[in-house]
Coordinates of C-alpha atoms and ligand atoms in Angstrom, one line a residue:
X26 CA -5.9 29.6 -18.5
X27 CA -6.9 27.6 -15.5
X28 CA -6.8 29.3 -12.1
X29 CA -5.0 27.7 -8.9
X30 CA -6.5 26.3 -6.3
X31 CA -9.8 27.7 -4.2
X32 CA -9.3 28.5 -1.0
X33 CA -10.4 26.6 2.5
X34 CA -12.8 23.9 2.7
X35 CA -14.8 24.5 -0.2
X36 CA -11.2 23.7 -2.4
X37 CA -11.9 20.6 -0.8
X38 CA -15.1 19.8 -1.2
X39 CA -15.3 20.8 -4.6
X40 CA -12.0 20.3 -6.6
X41 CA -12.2 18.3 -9.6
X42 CA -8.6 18.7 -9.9
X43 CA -6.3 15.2 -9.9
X44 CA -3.3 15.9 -7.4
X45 CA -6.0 17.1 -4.6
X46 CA -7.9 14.1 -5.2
X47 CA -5.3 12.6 -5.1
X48 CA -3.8 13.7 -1.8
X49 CA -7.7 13.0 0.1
X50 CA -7.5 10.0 -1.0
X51 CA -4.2 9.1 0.5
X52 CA -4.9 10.9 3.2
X53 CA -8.3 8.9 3.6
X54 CA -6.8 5.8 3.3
X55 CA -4.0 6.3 5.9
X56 CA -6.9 7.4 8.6
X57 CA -8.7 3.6 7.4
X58 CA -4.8 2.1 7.9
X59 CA -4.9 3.5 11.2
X60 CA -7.9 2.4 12.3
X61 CA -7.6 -0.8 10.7
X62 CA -4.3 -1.5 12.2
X63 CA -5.7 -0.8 15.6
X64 CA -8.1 -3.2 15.4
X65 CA -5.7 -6.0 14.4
X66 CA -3.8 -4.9 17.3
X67 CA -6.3 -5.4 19.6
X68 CA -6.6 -8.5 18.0
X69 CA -3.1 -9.3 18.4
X70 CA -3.3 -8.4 22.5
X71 CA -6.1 -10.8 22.8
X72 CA -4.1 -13.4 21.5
X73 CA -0.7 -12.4 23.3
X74 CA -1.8 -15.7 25.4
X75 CA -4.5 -18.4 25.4
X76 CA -7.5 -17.7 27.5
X77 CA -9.9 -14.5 27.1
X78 CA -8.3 -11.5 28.7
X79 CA -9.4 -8.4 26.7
X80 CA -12.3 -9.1 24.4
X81 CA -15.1 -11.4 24.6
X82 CA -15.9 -13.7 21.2
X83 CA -18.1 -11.6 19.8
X84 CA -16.3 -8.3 20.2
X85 CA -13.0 -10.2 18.7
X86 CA -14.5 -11.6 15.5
X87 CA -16.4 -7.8 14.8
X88 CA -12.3 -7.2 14.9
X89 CA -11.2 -10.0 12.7
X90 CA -13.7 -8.7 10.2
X91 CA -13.6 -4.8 10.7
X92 CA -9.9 -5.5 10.5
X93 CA -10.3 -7.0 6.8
X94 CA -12.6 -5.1 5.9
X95 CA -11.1 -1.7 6.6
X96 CA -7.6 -3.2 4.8
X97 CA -8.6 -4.4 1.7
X98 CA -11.7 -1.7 1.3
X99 CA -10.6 1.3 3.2
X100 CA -6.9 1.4 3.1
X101 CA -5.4 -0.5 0.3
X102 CA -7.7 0.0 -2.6
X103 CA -7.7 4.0 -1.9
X104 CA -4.4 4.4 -1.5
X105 CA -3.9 2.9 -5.0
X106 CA -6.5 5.4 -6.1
X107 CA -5.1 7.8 -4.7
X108 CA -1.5 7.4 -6.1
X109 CA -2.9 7.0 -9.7
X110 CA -5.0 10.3 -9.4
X111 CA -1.8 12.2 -8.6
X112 CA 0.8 10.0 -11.3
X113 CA -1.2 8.4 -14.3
X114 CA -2.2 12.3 -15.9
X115 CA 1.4 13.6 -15.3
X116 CA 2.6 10.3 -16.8
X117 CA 0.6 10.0 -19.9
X118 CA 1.0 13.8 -20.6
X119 CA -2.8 14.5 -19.7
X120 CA -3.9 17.9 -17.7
X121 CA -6.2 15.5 -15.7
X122 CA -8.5 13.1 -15.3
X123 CA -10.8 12.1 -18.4
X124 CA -14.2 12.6 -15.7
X125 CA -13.2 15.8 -13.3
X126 CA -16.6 15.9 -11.5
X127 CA -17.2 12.2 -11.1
X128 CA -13.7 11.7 -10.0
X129 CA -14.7 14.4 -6.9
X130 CA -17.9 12.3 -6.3
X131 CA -16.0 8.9 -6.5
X132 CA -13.6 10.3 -3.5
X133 CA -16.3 11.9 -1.6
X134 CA -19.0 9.2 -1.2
X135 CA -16.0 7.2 0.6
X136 CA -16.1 8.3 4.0
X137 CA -19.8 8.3 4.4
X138 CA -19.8 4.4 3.2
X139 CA -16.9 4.4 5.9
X140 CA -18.5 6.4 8.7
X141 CA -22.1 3.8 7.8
X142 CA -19.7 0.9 8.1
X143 CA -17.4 1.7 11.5
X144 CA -21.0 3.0 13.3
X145 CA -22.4 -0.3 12.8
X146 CA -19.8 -0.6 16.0
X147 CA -22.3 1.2 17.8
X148 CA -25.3 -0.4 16.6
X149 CA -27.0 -2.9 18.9
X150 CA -26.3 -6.3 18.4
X151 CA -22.8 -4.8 17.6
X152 CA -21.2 -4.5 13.7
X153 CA -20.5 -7.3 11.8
X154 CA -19.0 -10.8 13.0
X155 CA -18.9 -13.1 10.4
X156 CA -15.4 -12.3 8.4
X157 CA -14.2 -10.1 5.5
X158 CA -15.4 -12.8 3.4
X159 CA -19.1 -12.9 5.0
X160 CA -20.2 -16.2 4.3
X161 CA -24.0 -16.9 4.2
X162 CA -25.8 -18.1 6.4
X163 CA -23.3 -16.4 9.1
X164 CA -24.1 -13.0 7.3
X165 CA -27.7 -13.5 6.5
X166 CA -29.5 -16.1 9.0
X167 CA -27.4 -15.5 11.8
X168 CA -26.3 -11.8 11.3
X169 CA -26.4 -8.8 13.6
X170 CA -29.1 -6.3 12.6
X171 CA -26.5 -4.1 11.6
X172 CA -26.2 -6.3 8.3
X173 CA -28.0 -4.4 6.4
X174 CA -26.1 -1.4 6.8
X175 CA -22.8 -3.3 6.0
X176 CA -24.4 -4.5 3.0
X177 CA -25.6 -0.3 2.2
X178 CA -21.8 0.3 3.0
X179 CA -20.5 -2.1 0.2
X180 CA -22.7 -0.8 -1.9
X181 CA -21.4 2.9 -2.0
X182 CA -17.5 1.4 -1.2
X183 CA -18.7 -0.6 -4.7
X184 CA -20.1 2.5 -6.8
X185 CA -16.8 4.8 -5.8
X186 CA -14.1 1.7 -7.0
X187 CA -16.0 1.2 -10.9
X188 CA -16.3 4.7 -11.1
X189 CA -12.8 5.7 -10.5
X190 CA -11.8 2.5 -12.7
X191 CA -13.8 4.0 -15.4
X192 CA -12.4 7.4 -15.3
X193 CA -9.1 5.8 -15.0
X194 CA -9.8 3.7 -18.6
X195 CA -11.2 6.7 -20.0
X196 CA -8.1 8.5 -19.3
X197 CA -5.5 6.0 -20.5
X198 CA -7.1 5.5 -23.4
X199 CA -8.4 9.1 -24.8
X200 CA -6.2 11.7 -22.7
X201 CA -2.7 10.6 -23.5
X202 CA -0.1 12.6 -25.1
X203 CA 0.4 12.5 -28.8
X204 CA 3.3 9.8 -28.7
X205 CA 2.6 8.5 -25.8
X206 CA 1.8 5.3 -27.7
X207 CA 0.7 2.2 -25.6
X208 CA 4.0 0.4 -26.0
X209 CA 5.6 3.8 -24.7
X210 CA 3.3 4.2 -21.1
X211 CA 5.4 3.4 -17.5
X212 CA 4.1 -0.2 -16.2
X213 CA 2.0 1.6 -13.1
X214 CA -0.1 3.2 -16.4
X215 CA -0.3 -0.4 -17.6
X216 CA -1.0 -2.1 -14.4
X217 CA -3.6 -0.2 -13.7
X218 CA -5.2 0.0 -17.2
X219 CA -5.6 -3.9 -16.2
X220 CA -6.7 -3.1 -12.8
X221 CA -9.4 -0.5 -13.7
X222 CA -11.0 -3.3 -16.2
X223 CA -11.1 -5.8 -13.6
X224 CA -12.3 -4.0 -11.0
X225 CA -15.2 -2.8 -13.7
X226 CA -15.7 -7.0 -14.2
X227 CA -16.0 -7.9 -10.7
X228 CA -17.1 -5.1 -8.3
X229 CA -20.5 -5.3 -10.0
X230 CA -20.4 -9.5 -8.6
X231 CA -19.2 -8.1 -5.6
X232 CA -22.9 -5.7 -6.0
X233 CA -24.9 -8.3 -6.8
X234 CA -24.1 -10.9 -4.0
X235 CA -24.7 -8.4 -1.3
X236 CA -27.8 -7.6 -3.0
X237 CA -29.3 -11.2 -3.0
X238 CA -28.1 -11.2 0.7
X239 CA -30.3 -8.0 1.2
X240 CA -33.3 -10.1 -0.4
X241 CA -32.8 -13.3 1.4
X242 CA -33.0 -11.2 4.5
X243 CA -35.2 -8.8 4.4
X244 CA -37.3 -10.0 1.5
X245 CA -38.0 -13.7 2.0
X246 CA -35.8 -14.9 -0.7
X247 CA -33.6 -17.6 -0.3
X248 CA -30.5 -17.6 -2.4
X249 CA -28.5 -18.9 0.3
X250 CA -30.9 -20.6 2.4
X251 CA -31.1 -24.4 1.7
X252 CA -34.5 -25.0 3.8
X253 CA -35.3 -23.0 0.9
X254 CA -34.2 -24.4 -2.2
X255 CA -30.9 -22.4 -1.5
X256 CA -27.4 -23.1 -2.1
X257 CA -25.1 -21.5 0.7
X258 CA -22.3 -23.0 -1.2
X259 CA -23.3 -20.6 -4.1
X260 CA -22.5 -18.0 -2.2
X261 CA -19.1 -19.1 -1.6
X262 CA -18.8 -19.5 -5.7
X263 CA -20.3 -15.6 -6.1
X264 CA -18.0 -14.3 -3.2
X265 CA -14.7 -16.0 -4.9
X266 CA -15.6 -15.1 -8.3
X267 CA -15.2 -11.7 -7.2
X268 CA -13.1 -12.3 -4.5
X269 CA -9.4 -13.4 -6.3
X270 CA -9.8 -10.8 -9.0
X271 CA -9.9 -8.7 -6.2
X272 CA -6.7 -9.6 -4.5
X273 CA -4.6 -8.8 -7.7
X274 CA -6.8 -5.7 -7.6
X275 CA -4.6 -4.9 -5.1
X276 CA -1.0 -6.4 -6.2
X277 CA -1.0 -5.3 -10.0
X278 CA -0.8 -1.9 -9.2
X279 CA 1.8 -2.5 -6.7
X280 CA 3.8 -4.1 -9.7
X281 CA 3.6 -1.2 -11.6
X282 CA 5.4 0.6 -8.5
X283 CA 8.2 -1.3 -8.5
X284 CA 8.8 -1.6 -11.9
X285 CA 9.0 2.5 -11.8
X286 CA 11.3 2.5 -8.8
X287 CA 14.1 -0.4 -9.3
X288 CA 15.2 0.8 -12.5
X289 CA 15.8 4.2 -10.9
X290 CA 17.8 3.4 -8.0
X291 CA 19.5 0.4 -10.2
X292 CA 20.6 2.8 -13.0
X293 CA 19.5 0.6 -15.7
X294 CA 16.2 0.2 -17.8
X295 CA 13.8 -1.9 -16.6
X296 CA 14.7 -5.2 -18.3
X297 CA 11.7 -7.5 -20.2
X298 CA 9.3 -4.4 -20.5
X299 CA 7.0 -5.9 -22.9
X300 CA 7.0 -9.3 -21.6
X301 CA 6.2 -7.3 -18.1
X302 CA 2.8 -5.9 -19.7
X303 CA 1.8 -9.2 -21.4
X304 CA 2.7 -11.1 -17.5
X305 CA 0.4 -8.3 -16.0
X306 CA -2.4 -9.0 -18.7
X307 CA -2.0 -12.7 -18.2
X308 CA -2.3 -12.7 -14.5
X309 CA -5.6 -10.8 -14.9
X310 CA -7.2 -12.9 -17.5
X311 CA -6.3 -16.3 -15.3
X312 CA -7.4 -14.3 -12.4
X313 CA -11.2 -15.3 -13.3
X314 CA -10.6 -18.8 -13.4
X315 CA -9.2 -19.8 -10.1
X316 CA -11.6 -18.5 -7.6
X317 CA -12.6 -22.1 -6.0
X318 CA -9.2 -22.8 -4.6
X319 CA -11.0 -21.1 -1.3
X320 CA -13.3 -23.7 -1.5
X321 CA -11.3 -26.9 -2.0
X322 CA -12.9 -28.4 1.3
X323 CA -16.7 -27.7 0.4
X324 CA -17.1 -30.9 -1.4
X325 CA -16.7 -30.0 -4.9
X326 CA -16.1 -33.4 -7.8
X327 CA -12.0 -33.9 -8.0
X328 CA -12.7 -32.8 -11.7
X329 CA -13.3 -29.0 -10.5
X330 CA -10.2 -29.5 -7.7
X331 CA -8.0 -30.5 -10.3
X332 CA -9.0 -27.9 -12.6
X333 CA -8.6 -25.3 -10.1
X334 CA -5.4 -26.4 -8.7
X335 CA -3.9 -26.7 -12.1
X336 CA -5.3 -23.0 -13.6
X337 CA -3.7 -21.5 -9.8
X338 CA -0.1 -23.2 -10.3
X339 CA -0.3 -21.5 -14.1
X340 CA -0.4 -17.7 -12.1
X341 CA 3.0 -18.1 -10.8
X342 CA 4.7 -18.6 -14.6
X343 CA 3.8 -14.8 -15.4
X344 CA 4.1 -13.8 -11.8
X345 CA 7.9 -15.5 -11.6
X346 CA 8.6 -13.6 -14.8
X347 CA 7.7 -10.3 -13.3
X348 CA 10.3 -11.3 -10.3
X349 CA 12.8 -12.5 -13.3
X350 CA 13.0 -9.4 -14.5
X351 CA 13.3 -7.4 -11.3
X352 CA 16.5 -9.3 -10.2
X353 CA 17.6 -8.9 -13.9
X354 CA 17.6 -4.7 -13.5
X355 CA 18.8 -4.9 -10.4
X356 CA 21.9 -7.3 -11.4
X357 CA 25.1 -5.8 -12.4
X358 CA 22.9 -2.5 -11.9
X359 CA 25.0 0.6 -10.2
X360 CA 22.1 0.6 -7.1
X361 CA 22.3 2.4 -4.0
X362 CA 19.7 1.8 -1.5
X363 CA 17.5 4.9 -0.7
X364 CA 14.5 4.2 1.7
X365 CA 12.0 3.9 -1.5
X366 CA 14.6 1.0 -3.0
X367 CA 14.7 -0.8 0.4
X368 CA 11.3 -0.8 0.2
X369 CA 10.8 -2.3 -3.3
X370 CA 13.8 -5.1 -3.0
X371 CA 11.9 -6.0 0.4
X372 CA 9.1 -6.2 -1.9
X373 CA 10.5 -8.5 -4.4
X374 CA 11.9 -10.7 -1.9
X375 CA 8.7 -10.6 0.9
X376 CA 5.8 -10.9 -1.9
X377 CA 8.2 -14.3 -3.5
X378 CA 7.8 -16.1 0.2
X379 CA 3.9 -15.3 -0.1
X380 CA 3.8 -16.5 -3.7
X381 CA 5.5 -19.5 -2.9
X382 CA 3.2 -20.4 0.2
X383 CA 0.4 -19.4 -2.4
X384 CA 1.5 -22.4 -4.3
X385 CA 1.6 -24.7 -1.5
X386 CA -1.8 -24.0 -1.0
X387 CA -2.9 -24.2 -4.6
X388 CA -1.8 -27.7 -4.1
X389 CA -5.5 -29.2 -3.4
X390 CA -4.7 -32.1 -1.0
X391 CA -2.4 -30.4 1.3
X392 CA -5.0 -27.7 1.2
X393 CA -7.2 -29.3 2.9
X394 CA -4.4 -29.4 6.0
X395 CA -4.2 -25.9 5.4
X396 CA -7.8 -24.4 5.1
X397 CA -8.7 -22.2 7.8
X398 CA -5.2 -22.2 9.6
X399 CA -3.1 -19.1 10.6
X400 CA -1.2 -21.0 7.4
X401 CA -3.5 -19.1 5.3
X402 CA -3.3 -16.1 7.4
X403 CA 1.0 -15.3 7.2
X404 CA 0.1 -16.1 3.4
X405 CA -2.5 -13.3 2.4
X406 CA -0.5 -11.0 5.0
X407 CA 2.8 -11.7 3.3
X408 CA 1.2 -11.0 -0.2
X409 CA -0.4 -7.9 1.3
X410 CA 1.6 -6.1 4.1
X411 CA 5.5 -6.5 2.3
X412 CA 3.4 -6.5 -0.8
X413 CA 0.8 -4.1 -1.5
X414 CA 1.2 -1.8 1.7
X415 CA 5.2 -1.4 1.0
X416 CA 5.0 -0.5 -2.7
X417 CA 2.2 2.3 -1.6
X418 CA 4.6 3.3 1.4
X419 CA 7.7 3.0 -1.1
X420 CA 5.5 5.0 -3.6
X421 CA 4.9 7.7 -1.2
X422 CA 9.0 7.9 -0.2
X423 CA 9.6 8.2 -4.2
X424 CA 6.8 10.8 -5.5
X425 CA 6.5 12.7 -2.6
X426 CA 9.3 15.2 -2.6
X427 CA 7.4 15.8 -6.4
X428 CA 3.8 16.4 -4.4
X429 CA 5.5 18.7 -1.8
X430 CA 8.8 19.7 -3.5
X431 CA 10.7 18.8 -0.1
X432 CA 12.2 16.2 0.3
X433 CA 12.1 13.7 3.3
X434 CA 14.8 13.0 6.1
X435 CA 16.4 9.9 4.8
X436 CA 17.8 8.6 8.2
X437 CA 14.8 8.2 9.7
X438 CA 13.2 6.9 6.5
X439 CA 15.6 4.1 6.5
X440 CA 14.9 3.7 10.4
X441 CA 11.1 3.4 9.2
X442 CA 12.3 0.4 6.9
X443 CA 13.8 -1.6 9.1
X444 CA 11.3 -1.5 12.1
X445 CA 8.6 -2.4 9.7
X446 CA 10.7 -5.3 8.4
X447 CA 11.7 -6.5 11.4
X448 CA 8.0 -6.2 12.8
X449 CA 6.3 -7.9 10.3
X450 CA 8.5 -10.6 9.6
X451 CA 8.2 -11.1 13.7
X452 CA 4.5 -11.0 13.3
X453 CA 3.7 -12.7 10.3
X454 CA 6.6 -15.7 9.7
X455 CA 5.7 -17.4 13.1
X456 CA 2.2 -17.9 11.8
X457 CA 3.1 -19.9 9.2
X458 CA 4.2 -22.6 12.2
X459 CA 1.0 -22.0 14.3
X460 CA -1.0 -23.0 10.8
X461 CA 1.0 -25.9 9.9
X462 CA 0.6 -26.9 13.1
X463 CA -3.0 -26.8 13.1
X464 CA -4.1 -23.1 14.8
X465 CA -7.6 -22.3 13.1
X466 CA -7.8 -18.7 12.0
X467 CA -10.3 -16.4 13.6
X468 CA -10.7 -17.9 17.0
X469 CA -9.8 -15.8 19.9
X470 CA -8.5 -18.5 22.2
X471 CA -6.3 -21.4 21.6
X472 CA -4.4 -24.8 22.8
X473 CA -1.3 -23.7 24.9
X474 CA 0.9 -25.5 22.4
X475 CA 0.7 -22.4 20.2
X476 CA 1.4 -19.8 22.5
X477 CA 4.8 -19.2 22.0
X478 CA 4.0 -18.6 18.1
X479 CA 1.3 -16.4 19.3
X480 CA 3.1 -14.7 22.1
X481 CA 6.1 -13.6 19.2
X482 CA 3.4 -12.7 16.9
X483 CA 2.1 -10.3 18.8
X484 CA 5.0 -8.5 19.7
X485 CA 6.3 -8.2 16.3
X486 CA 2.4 -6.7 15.7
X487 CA 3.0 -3.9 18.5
X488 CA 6.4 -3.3 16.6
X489 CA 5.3 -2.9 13.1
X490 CA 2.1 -0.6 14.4
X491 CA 5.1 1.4 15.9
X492 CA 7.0 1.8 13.1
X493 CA 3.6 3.2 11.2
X494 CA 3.5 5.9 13.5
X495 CA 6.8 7.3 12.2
X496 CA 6.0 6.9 8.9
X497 CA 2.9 9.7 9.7
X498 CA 5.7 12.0 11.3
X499 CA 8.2 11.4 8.5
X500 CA 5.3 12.1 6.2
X501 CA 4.6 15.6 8.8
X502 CA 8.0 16.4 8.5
X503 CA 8.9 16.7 5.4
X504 CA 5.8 18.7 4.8
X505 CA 6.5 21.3 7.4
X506 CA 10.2 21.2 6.9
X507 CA 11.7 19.0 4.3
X508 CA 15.1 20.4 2.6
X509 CA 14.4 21.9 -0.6
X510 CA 14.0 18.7 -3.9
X511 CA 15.1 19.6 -7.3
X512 CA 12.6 19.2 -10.1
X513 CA 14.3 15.5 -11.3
X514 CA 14.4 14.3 -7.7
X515 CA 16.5 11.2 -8.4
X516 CA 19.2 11.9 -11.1
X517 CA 18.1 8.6 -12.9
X518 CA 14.4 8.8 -12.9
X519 CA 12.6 8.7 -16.2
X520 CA 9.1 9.8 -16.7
X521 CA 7.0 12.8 -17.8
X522 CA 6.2 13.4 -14.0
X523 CA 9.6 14.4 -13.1
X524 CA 9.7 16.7 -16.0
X525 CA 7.6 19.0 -14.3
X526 CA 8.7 21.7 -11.6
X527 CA 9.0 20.1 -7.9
X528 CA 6.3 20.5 -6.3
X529 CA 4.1 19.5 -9.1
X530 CA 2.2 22.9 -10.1
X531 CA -1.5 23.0 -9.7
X532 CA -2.3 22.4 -13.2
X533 CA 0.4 20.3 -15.6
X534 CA 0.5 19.6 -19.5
X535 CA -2.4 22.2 -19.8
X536 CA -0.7 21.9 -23.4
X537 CA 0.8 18.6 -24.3
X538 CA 4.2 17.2 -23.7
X539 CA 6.4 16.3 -26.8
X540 CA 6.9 12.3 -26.3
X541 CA 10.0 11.5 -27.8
Ligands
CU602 CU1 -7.6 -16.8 -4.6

C-alpha cells in the first residue's frame, strides 16, 4: 500500500502525488498574483493623475506588459492547474494523475520560466515593453535585448501548460471510476476536459510564433519584417489564433467552478446539465474562428469583418445559456449566502456586464471607436478579475476546509468579498467611461479630461490589492487555526471529493469508488 508523504524539501521536490502538486501550484500562482498585482499597482499610482510622477515611459509599459503577462501566464492559468490536480482525481474516482512524474516536471519547470522572465527586469535595456500581446515589429525590430529570454520563457511557460493538459486528458479519459460514465462527471471535469484539448491546439501556435520571432531576430529571417517580404500583420493573425482560445482557456474552467458551487449553496441540482456540457463544447469549437475581432482596424476586406463579427456575436448563445441556467438553480432554490456563494453570484452577475461589453465590441464599426481604449481594458478585466480570479478565490473558500480539514473564519471571508467587490468595481467600471471617451490604453500620461476616471480608478486599485492581502491571512489562518470541518463540509454538496475524510488523506480511491 502506498506510503505518506516524504519528509522536508525533498517531498517537495520530488512528489508525484496530485494534492501536493496541487497545493505548489496554487501556492505558485498566488506569489505570480502578488507580483502581478503590484505591478498593476504601480501602474495605477502612475496614472492617479496626468503628468509623469513615478515611472518614466519605458519603465511603465515593461509594467503594462509584466502585468499581463504575469496574470494570464503566471497566476491564472496555474491556479486552474493547480485546483484540477487537487479535485479532478478525487472527482472521477482516480488515485491520481494518469502521468505522476510528468505532472512533477510540468510544476517544476514553472518557476525557472518565471524567475528567466521577471530578471529580464534586470537586464540592460530593461524587460519587455511592448504588451502581453507582443506585436512584431515592437517585439522583434525594436525589442530590448532581453527579448530573447522572454521568448526562452514562453517557451518553458508553453511546454508545462500542454503537458499538464495532456496528463489531464489522459486522466479523464482512462483513470475514471467504473461508472463514472461521461454523462455522470461534475462540469469542472468537463470544462476542463475541453480546456486541456484546447490548450493542446493552441499553445503549440503560441510555440511557434515566438519561434519565428526568435529567427527574424537573431537569424535573419523575416516573418514579420515587410522590408523583407514580411507581413507584420501575420503576426497579429498567429498571435490571435492562439490568443482567444486562450482567453476561454481561462473562463471554462471557471464555469465548471460555479456550476459545482451554486447548486450547493442553492439546494437544488444544477439545472440544464447536459445542455451546460454541449454550451462549454460549443464555446470551444467557435473559439477558433473569431480571433480577428482584435484586428478589425488593420485593414482587413469587410468580407472577413463581417465574418468575424457575426461568428463572435454566435459565442454569447451558449455563453447566455450557461448564465440561463445559473439563475434557473439559484431561483426558487433554498440559498444562503456563504463567502464561496457570494463569490459565484458575483460571478454570474460581474462576467454578464463583461460579456455584454464583449458584444459591443464584436460589433465591427463601433469597434473601431473602441480599439485600443481603456473601453477594451474594464472589458477583459471584467471577464477576468470577477470572472476567472473569483471562481479560483471562490474555489479555494469551498475546497479548502477538504485540503486542510479546517475550516475558515466566515466573517472575515465575507469582509474579503465585499472589499474586493467594491474595489474592483471602483477600479474597473470608471474605465469603461475613460474608453468611451477616447483614453488609449497603455499610455502613461493623459488629457486632464480623464482624470477624474483615472483618479477613482486608482483608488479602487489600492482597495481591491488590499482586500488580497486578507485573503493570504484568511488563507494563514485557517491553516494554523481553523475550527475543526466535517468530512461533507457543506450538508448539500455532492461529489466523490467530499466522500472522502476532511482533510483529504494523502492517497484517495487507492481502490475505486462505487458510482452509483
Ligand atoms: Cu478574442
Amino acid at each position: 500500500m502506498a506510503h505518506g508523504p516524504a519528509k522536508g524539501l525533498s517531498r517537495w521536490l520530488f512528489t508525484t502525488n496530485h494534492k501536493d502538486i496541487g497545493s505548489m501550484y496554487l501556492w505558485f500562482s498566488f506569489a505570480m498574483f502578488i507580483i502581478g498585482g503590484i505591478f498593476a499597482l504601480v501602474i495605477r499610482a502612475e496614472l492617479f493623475e496626468p503628468g509623469m510622477q513615478i515611472v518614466d515611459p519605458n519603465f511603465f509599459n515593461q509594467m503594462t506588459t509584466l502585468h499581463g503577462l504575469i496574470m494570464v501566464f503566471g497566476a491564472i492559468m496555474p491556479a486552474f492547474v493547480g485546483l484540477a490536480n487537487w479535485m479532478l482525481p478525487m472527482m472521477i474516482g482516480a488515485p491520481d494523475m494518469a502521468l505522476p512524474r510528468m505532472n512533477n516536471w510540468s510544476f517544476w519547470i514553472l518557476p525557472f520560466a518565471f524567475f528567466m522572465l521577471l530578471s529580464t527586469l534586470f537586464m540592460p535595456g530593461g524587460a519587455p515593453n511592448f504588451g502581453w500581446t507582443f506585436y512584431a515589429p515592437l517585439s522583434t525590430t525594436y525589442a530590448p535585448e532581453s527579448v530573447t529570454f522572454f521568448i526562452f520563457a514562453v517557451h518553458i511557460m508553453g511546454a508545462s501548460s500542454i503537458m499538464g493538459a495532456i496528463n489531464i486528458v489522459a486522466t479523464i479519459l482512462n483513470m475514471r471510476a467504473p461508472g463514472m460514465t461521461l454523462m455522470k462527471m461534475p462540469l469542472f471535469v468537463w470544462t476542463w476536459l475541453i480546456t486541456a484539448y484546447l490548450l493542446i491546439a493552441v499553445m503549440p501556435v503560441l510555440a511557434g510564433l515566438v519561434t519565428m520571432m526568435l529567427m527574424d531576430i537573431h537569424f535573419g529571417t523575416s516573418f514579420f519584417d515587410a522590408a523583407g517580404g514580411g507581413d507584420p500583420v501575420l503576426f497579429q493573425h498567429i498571435f490571435w489564433f492562439f490568443g482567444h482560445p486562450e482567453v476561454y482557456i481561462m473562463i471554462l474552467p471557471a464555469f465548471g467552478i460555479i456550476s459545482a458551487i451554486i447548486p450547493t449553496f442553492a439546494r437544488k441540482p444544477l439545472f440544464g446539465y447536459s445542455s451546460m456540457v454541449y454550451a462549454s463544447a460549443s464555446i470551444a469549437f467557435l473559439s477558433f474562428i473569431v480571433w480577428a475581432h482584435h484586428m478589425f482596424t488593420v485593414g482587413m476586406p469587410i468580407a472577413g469583418e463581417l465574418f468575424f463579427m457575426y461568428a463572435t456575436m454566435l459565442i454569447a448563445v451558449p455563453t447566455g445559456v450557461k448564465v440561463f441556467n445559473w439563475v434557473a438553480t439559484m431561483f426558487r432554490g433554498a440559498m444562503t449566502f456563504e463567502t464561496p456563494m457570494l463569490f459565484s453570484i458575483a460571478f454570474v452577475i460581474l462576467f454578464t456586464i463583461g460579456g455584454l461589453s464583449g458584444l459591443m465590441l464584436a460589433i465591427a464599426p463601433a469597434d473601431f471607436q473602441y480599439h485600443d481604449t481603456y473601453f477594451v481594458v474594464a472589458h477583459f478585466h471584467y471577464v477576468l478579475v470577477p470572472g476567472a480570479l473569483f471562481s479560483i478565490i471562490a474555489a479555494v473558500y469551498y475546497w479548502l476546509p477538504k485540503w486542510t480539514g479546517r475550516m475558515y473564519n466566515e466573517i472575515l471571508g465575507k469582509t474579503h468579498f465585499w472589499v474586493a467587490f467594491v474595489g474592483l468595481n471602483v477600479t474597473f467600471f470608471p474605465m469603461h467611461f475613460a474608453g468611451l471617451a477616447g483614453m488609449p490604453r497603455r499610455i502613461p500620461d493623459y488629457h486632464m479630461m480623464f482624470a477624474d476616471w483615472n483618479m477613482i480608478s486608482s483608488v479602487g486599485a489600492f482597495i481591491f490589492g488590499a482586500s488580497q492581502i486578507l485573503f493570504l491571512y484568511i488563507v494563514l489562518d485557517t491553516i494554523f487555526r481553523g475550527k475543526k470541518a466535517t468530512d461533507r463540509v457543506w450538508e448539500n454538496s455532492e461529489g466523490l471529493e467530499w466522500t472522502v475524510a476532511s482533510p483529504a488523506p494523502y492517497h484517495t480511491f487507492s481502490t475505486p469508488p462505487e458510482i452509483k
